[in-house]
N, CA, C and O atoms as a Tinker XYZ file with bonds, in Angstrom:
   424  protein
     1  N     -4.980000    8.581000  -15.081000    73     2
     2  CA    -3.975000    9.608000  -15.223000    64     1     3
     3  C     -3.084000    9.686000  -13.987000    63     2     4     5
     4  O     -1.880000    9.929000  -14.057000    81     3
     5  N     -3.823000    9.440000  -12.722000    73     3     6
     6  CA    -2.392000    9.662000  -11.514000    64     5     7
     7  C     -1.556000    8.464000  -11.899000    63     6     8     9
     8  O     -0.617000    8.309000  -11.118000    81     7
     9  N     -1.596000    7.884000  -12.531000    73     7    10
    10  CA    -0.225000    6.328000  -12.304000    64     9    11
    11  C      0.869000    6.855000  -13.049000    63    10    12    13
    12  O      1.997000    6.364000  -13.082000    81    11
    13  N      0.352000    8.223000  -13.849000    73    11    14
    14  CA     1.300000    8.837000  -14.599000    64    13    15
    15  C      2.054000    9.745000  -13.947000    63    14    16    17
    16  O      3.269000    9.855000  -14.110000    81    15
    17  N      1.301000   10.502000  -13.108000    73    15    18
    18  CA     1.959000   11.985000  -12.153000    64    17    19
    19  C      3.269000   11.952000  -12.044000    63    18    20    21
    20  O      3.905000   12.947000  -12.393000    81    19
    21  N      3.780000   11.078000  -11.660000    73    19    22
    22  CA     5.424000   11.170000  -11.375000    64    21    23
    23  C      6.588000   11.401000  -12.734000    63    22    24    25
    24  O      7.693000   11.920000  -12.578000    81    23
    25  N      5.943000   10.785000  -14.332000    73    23    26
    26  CA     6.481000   10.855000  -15.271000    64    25    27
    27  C      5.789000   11.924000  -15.909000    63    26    28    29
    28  O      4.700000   12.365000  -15.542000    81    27
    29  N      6.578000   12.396000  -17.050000    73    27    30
    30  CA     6.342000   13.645000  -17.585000    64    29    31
    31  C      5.399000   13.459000  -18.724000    63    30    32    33
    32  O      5.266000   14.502000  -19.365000    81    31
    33  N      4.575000   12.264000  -19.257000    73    31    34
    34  CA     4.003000   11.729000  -19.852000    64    33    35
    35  C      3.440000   10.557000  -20.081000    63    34    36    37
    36  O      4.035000    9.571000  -19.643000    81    35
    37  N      2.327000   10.388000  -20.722000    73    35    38
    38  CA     1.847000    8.677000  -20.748000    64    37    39
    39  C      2.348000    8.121000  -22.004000    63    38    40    41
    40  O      3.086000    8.720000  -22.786000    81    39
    41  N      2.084000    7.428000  -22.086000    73    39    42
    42  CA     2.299000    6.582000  -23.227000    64    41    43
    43  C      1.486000    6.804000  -24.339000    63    42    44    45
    44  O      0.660000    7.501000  -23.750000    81    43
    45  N      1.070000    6.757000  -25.486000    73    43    46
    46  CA     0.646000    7.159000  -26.762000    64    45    47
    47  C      0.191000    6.307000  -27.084000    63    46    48    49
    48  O      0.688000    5.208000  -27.332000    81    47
    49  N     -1.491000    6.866000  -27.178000    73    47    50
    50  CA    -2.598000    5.839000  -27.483000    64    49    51
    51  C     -2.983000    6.166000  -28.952000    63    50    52    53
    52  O     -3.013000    7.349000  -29.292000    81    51
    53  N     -3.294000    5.137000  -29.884000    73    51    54
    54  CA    -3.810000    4.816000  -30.939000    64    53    55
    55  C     -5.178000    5.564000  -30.851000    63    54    56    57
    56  O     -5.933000    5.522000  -29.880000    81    55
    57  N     -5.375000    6.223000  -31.958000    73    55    58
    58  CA    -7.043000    6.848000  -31.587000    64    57    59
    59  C     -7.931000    5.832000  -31.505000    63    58    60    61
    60  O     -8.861000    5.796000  -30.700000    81    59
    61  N     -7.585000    4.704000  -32.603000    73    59    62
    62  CA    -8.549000    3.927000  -32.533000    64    61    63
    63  C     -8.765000    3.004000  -30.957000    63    62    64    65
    64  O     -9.737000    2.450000  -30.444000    81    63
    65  N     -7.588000    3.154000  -30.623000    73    63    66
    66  CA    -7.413000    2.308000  -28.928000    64    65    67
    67  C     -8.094000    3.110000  -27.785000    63    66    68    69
    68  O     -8.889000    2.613000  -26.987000    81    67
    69  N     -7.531000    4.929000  -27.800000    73    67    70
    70  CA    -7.935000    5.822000  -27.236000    64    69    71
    71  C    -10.074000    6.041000  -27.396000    63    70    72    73
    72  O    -10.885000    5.976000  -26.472000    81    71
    73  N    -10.262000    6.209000  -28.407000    73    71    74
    74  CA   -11.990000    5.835000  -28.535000    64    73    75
    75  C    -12.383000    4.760000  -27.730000    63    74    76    77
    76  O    -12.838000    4.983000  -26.608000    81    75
    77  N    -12.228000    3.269000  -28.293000    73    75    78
    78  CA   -12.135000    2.043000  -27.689000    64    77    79
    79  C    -12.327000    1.863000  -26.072000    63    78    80    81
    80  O    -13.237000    1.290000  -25.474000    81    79
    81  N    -11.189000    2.529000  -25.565000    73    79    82
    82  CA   -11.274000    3.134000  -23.888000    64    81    83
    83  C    -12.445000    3.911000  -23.747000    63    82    84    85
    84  O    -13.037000    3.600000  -22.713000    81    83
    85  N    -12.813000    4.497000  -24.170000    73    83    86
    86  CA   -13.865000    5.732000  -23.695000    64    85    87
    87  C    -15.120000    5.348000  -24.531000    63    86    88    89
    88  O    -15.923000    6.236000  -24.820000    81    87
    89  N    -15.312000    4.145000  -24.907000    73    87    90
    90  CA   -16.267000    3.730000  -25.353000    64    89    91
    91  C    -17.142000    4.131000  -26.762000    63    90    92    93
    92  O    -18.262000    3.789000  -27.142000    81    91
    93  N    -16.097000    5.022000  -27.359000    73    91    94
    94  CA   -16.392000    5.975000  -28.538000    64    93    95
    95  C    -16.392000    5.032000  -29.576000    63    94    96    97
    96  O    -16.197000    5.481000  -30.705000    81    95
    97  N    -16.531000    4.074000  -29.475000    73    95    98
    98  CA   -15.801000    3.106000  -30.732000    64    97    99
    99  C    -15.863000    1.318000  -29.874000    63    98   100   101
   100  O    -15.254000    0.820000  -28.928000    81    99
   101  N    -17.255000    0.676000  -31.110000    73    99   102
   102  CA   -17.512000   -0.625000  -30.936000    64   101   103
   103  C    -15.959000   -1.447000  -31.377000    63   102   104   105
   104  O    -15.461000   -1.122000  -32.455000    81   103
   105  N    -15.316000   -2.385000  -30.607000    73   103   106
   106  CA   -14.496000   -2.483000  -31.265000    64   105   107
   107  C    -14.933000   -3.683000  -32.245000    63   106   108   109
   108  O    -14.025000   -4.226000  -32.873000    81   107
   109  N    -16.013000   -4.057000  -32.394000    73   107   110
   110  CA   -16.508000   -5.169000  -33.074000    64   109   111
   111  C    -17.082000   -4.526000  -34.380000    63   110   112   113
   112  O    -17.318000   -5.191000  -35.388000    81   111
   113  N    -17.323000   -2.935000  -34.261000    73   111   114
   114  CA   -17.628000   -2.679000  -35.252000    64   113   115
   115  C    -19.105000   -2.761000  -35.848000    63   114   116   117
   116  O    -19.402000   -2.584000  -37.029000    81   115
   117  N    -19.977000   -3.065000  -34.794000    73   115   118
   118  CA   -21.259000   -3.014000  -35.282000    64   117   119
   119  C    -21.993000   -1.819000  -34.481000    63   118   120   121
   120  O    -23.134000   -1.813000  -34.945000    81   119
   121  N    -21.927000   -1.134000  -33.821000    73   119   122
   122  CA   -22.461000    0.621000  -33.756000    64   121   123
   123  C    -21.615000    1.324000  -34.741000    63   122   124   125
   124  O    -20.546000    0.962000  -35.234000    81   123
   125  N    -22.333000    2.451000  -34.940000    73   123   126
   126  CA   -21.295000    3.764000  -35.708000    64   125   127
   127  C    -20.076000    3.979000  -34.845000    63   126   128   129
   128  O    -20.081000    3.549000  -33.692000    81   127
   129  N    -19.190000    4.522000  -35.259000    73   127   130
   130  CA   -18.142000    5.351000  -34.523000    64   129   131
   131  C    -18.481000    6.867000  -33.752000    63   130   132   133
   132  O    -18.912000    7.743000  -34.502000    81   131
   133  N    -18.364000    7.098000  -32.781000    73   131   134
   134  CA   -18.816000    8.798000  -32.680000    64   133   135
   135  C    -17.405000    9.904000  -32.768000    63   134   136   137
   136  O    -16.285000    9.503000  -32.452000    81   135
   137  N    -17.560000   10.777000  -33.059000    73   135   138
   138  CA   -17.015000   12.069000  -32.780000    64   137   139
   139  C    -15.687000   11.298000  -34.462000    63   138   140   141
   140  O    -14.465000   11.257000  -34.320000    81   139
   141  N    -16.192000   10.971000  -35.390000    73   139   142
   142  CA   -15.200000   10.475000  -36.633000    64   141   143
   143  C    -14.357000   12.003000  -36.737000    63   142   144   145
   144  O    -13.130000   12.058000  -36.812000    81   143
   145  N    -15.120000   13.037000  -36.728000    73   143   146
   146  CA   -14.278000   13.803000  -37.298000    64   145   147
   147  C    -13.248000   14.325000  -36.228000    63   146   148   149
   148  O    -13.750000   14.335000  -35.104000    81   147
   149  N    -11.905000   14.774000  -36.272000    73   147   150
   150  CA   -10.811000   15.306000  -35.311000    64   149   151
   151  C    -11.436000   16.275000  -34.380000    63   150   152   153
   152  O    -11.291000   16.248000  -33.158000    81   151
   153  N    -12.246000   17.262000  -35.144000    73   151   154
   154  CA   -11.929000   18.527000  -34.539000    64   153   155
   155  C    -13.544000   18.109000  -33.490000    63   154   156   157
   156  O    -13.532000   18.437000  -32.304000    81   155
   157  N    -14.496000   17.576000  -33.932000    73   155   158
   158  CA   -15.447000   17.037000  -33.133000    64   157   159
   159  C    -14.298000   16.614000  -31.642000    63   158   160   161
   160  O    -14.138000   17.134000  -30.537000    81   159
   161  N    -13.758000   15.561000  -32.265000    73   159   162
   162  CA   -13.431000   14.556000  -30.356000    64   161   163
   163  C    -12.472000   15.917000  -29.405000    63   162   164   165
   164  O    -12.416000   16.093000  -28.188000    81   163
   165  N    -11.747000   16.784000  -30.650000    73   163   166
   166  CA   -11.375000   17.631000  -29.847000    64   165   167
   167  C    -12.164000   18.989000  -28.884000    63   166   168   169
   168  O    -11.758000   19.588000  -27.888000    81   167
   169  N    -13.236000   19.107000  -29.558000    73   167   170
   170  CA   -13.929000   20.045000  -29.148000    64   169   171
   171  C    -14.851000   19.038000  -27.760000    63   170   172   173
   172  O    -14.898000   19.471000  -26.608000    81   171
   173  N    -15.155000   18.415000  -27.953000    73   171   174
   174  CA   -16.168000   17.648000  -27.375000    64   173   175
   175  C    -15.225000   16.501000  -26.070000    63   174   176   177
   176  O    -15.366000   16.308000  -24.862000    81   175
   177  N    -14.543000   16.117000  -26.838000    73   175   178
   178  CA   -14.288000   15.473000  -25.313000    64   177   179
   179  C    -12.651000   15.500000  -25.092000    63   178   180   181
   180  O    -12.378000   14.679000  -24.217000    81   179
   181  N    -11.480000   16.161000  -25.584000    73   179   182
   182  CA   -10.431000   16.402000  -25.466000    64   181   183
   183  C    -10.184000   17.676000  -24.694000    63   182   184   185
   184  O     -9.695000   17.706000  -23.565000    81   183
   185  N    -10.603000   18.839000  -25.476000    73   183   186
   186  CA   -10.374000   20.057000  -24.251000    64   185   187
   187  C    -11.240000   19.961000  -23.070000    63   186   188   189
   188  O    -10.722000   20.353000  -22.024000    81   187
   189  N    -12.701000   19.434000  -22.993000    73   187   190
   190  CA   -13.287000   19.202000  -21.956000    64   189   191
   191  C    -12.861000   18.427000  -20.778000    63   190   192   193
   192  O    -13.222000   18.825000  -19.670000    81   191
   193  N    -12.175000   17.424000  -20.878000    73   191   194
   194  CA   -11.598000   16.894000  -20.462000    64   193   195
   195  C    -10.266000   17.051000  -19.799000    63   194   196   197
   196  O     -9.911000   16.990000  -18.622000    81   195
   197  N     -9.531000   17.314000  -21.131000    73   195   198
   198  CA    -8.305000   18.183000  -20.430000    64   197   199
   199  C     -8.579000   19.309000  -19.349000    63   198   200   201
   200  O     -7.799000   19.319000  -18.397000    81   199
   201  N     -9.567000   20.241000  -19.373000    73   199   202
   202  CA   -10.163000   21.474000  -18.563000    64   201   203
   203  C    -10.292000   20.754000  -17.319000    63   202   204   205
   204  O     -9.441000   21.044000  -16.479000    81   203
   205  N    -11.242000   19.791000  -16.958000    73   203   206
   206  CA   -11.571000   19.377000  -15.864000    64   205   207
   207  C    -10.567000   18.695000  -15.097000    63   206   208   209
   208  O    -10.135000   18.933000  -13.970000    81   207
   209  N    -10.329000   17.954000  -15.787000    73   207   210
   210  CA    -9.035000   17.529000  -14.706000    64   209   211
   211  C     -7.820000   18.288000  -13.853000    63   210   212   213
   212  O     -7.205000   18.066000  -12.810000    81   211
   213  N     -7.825000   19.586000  -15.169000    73   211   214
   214  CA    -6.701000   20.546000  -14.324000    64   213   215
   215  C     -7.525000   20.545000  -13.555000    63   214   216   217
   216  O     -7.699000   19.529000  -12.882000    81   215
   217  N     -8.438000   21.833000  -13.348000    73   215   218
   218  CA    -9.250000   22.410000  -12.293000    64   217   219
   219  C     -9.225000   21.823000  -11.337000    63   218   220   221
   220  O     -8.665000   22.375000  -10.390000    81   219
   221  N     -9.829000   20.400000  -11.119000    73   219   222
   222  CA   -10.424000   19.578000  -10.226000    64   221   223
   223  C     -8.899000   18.946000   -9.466000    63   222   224   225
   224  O     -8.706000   19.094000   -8.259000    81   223
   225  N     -8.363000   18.569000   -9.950000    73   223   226
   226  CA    -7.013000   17.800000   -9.527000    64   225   227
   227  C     -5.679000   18.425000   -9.107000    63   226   228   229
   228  O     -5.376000   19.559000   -9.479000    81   227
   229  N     -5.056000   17.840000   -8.499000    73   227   230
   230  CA    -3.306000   18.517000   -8.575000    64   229   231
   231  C     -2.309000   18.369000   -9.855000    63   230   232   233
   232  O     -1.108000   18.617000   -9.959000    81   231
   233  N     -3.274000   17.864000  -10.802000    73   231   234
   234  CA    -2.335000   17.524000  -11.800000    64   233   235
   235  C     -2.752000   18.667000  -12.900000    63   234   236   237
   236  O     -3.940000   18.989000  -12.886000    81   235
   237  N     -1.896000   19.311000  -13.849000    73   235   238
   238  CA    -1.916000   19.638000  -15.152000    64   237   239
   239  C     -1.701000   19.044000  -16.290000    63   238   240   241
   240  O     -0.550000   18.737000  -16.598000    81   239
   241  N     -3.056000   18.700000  -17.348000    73   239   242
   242  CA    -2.621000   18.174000  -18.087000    64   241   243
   243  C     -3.113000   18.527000  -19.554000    63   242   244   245
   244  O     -3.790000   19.549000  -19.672000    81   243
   245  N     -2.828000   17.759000  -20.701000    73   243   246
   246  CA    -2.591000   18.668000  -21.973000    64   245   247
   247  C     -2.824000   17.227000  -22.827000    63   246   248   249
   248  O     -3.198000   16.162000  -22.337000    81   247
   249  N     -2.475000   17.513000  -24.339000    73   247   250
   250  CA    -2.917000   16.865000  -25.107000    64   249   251
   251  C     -2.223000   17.406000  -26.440000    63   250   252   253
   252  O     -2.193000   18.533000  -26.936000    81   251
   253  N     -1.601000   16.018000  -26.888000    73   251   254
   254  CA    -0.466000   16.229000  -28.182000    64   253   255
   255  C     -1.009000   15.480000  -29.016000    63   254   256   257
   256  O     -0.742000   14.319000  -28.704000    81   255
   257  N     -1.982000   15.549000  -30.418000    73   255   258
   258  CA    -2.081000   14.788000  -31.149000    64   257   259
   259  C     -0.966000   14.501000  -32.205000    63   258   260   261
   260  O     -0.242000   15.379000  -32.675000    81   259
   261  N     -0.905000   13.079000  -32.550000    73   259   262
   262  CA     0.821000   12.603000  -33.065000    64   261   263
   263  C     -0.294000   12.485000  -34.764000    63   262   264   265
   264  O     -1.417000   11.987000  -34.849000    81   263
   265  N      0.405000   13.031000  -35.718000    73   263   266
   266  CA     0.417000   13.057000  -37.428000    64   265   267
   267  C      1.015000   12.155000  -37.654000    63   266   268   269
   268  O      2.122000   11.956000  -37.156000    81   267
   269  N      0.381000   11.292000  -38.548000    73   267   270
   270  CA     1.639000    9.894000  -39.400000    64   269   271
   271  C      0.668000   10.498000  -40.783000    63   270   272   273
   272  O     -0.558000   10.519000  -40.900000    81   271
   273  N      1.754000   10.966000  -41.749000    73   271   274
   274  CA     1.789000   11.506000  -43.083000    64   273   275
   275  C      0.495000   12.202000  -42.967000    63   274   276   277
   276  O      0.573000   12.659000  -41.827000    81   275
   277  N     -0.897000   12.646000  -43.543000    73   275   278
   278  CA    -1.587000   13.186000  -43.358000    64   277   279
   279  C     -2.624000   13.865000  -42.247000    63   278   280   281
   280  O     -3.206000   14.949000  -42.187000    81   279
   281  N     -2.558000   12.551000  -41.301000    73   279   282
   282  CA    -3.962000   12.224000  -40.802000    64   281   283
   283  C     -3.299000   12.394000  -39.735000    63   282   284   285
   284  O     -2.070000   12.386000  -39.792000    81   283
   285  N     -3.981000   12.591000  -38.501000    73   283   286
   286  CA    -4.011000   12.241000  -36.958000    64   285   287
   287  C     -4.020000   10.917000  -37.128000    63   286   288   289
   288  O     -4.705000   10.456000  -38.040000    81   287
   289  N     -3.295000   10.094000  -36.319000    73   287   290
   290  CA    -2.875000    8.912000  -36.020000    64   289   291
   291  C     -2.846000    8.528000  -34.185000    63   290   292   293
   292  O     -2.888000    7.356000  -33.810000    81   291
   293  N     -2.784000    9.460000  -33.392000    73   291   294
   294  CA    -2.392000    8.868000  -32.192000    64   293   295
   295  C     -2.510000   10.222000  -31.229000    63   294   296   297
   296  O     -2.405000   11.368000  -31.666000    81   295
   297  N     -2.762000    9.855000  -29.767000    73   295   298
   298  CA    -2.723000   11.113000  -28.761000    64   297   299
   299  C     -2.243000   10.889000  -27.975000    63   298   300   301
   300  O     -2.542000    9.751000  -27.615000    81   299
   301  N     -1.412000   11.439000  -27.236000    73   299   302
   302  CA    -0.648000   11.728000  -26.103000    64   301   303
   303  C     -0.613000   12.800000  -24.597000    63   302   304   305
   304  O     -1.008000   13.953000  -24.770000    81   303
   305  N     -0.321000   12.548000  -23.708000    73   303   306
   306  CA    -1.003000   13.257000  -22.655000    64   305   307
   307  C      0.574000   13.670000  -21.956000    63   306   308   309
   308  O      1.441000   12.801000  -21.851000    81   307
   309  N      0.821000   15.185000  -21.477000    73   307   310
   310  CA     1.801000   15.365000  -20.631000    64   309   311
   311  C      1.565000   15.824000  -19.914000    63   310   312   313
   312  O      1.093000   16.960000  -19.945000    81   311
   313  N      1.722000   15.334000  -19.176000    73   311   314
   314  CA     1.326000   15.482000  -16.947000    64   313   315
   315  C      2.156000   16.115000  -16.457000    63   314   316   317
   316  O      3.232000   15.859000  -16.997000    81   315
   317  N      2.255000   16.961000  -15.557000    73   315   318
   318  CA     2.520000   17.968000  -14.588000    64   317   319
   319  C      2.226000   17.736000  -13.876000    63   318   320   321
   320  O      1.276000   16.968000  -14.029000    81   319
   321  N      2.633000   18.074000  -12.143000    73   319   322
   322  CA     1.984000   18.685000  -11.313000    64   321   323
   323  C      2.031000   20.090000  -10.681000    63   322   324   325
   324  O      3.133000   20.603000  -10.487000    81   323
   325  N      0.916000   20.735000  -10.352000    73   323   326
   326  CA     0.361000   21.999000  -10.344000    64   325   327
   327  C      0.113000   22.045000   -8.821000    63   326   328   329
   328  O     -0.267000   21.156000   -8.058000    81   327
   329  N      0.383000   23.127000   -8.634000    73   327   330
   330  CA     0.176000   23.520000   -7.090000    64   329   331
   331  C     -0.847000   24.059000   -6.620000    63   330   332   333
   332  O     -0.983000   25.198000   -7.069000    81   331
   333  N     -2.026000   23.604000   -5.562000    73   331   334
   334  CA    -3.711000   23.860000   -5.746000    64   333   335
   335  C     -3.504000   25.421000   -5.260000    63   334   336   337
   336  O     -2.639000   25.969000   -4.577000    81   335
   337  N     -4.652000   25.868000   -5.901000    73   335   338
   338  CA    -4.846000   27.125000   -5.292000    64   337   339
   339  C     -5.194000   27.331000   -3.975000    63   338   340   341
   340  O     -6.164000   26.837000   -3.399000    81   339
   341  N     -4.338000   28.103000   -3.505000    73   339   342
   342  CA    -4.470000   28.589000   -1.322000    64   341   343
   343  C     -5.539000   29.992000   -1.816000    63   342   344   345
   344  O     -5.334000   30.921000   -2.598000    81   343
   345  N     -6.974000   29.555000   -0.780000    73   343   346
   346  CA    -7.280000   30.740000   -0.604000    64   345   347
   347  C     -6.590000   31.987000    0.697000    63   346   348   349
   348  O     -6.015000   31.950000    1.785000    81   347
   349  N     -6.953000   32.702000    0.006000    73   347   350
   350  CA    -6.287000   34.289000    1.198000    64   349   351
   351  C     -6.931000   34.407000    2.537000    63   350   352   353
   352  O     -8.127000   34.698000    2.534000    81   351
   353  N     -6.198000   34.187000    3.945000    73   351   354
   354  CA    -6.974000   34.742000    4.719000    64   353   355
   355  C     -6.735000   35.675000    5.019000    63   354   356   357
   356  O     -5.548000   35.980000    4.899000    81   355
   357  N     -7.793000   36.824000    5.653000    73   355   358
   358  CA    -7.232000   37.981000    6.032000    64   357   359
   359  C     -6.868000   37.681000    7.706000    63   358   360   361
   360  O     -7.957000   37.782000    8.270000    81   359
   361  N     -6.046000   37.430000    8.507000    73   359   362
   362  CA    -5.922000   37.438000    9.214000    64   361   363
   363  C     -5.919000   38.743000   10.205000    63   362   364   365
   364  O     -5.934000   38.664000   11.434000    81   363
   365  N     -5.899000   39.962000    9.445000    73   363   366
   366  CA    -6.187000   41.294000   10.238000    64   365   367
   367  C     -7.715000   41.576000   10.115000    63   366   368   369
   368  O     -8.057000   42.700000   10.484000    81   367
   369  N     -8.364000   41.021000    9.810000    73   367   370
   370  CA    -9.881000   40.934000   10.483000    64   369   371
   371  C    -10.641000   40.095000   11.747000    63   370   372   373
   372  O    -10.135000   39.050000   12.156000    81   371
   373  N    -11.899000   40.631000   12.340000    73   371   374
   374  CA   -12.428000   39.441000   13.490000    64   373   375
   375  C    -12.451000   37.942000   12.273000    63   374   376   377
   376  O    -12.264000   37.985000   11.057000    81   375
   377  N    -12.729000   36.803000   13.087000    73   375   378
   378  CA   -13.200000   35.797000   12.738000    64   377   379
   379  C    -14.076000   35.917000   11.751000    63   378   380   381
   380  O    -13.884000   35.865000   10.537000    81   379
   381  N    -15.633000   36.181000   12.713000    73   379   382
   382  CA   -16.525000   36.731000   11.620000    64   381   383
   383  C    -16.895000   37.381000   10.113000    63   382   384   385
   384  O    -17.635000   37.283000    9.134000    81   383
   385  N    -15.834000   38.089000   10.694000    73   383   386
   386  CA   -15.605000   39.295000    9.168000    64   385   387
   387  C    -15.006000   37.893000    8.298000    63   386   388   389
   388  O    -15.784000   37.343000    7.518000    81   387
   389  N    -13.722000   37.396000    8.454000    73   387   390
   390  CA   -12.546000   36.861000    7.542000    64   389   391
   391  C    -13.748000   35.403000    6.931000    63   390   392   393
   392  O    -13.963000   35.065000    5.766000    81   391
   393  N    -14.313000   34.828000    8.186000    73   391   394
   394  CA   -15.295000   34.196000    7.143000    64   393   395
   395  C    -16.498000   34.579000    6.103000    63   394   396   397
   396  O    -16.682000   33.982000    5.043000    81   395
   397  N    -17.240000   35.610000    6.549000    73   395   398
   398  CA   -17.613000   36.020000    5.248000    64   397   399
   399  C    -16.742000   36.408000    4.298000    63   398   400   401
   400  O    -16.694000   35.665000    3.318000    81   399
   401  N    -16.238000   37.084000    4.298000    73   399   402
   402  CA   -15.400000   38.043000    3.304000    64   401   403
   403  C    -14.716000   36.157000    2.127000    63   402   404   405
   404  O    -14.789000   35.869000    0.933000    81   403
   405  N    -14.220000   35.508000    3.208000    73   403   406
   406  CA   -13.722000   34.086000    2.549000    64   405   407
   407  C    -14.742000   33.467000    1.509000    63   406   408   409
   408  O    -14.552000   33.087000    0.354000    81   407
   409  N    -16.236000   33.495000    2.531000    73   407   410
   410  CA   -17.225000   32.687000    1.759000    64   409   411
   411  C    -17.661000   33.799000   -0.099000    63   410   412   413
   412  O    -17.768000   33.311000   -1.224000    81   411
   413  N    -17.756000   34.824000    0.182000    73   411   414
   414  CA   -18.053000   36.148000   -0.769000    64   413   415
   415  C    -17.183000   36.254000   -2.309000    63   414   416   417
   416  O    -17.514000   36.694000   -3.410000    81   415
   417  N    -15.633000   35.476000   -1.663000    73   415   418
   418  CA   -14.717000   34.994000   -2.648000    64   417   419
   419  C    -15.427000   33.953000   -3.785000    63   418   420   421
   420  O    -15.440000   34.034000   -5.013000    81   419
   421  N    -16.026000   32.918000   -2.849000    73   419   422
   422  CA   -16.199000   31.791000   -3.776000    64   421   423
   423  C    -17.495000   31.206000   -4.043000    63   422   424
   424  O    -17.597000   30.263000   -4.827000    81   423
């Protein structure tokens, strides 16, 4: 995902390509497939995923599944960057104090 940061999006992966990557999917076809149903890969490894990376990273990111006539067909990712959270110091306290009070935050 950082090779993307600078553009406002990646490129649009095939689910079947997108699985494939993440190992969800033999591409030879001799294991089962996991997470077949949509709302499974979304619950399970799409918002999870999406979640962690904000949090953890400078980047914000999201998830557009693309419809061709019925079905989910394809997913897409749009990248941001997000500005990390500054913790508060109190600078009108001793040292002492401002580091506990800092550590008590988190």
């Amino acid at each position: 995902m950082s090779q993307w940061k600078d553009k406002d999006t990646t490129r649009t992966y095939s689910l079947d390509e997108f699985k494939q990557l993440l190992h969800l999917k033999d591409p030879k076809g001799k294991e089962p497939e996991l997470f077949q149903n949509i709302s499974q890969l979304k619950a399970r490894v799409l918002d999870i995923a999406v979640r962690q990376v904000s949090e953890h990273t400078d980047l914000r990111i999201d998830y557009t599944l693309v419809k061709r006539g019925r079905a989910y067909d394809a997913v897409c990712f749009p990248i941001a960057r997000q500005q990390p959270q500054q913790l508060p110091i109190p600078f009108e306290q001793p040292a002492e104090d401002a580091r506990a009070y800092t550590a008590k935050q988190h």
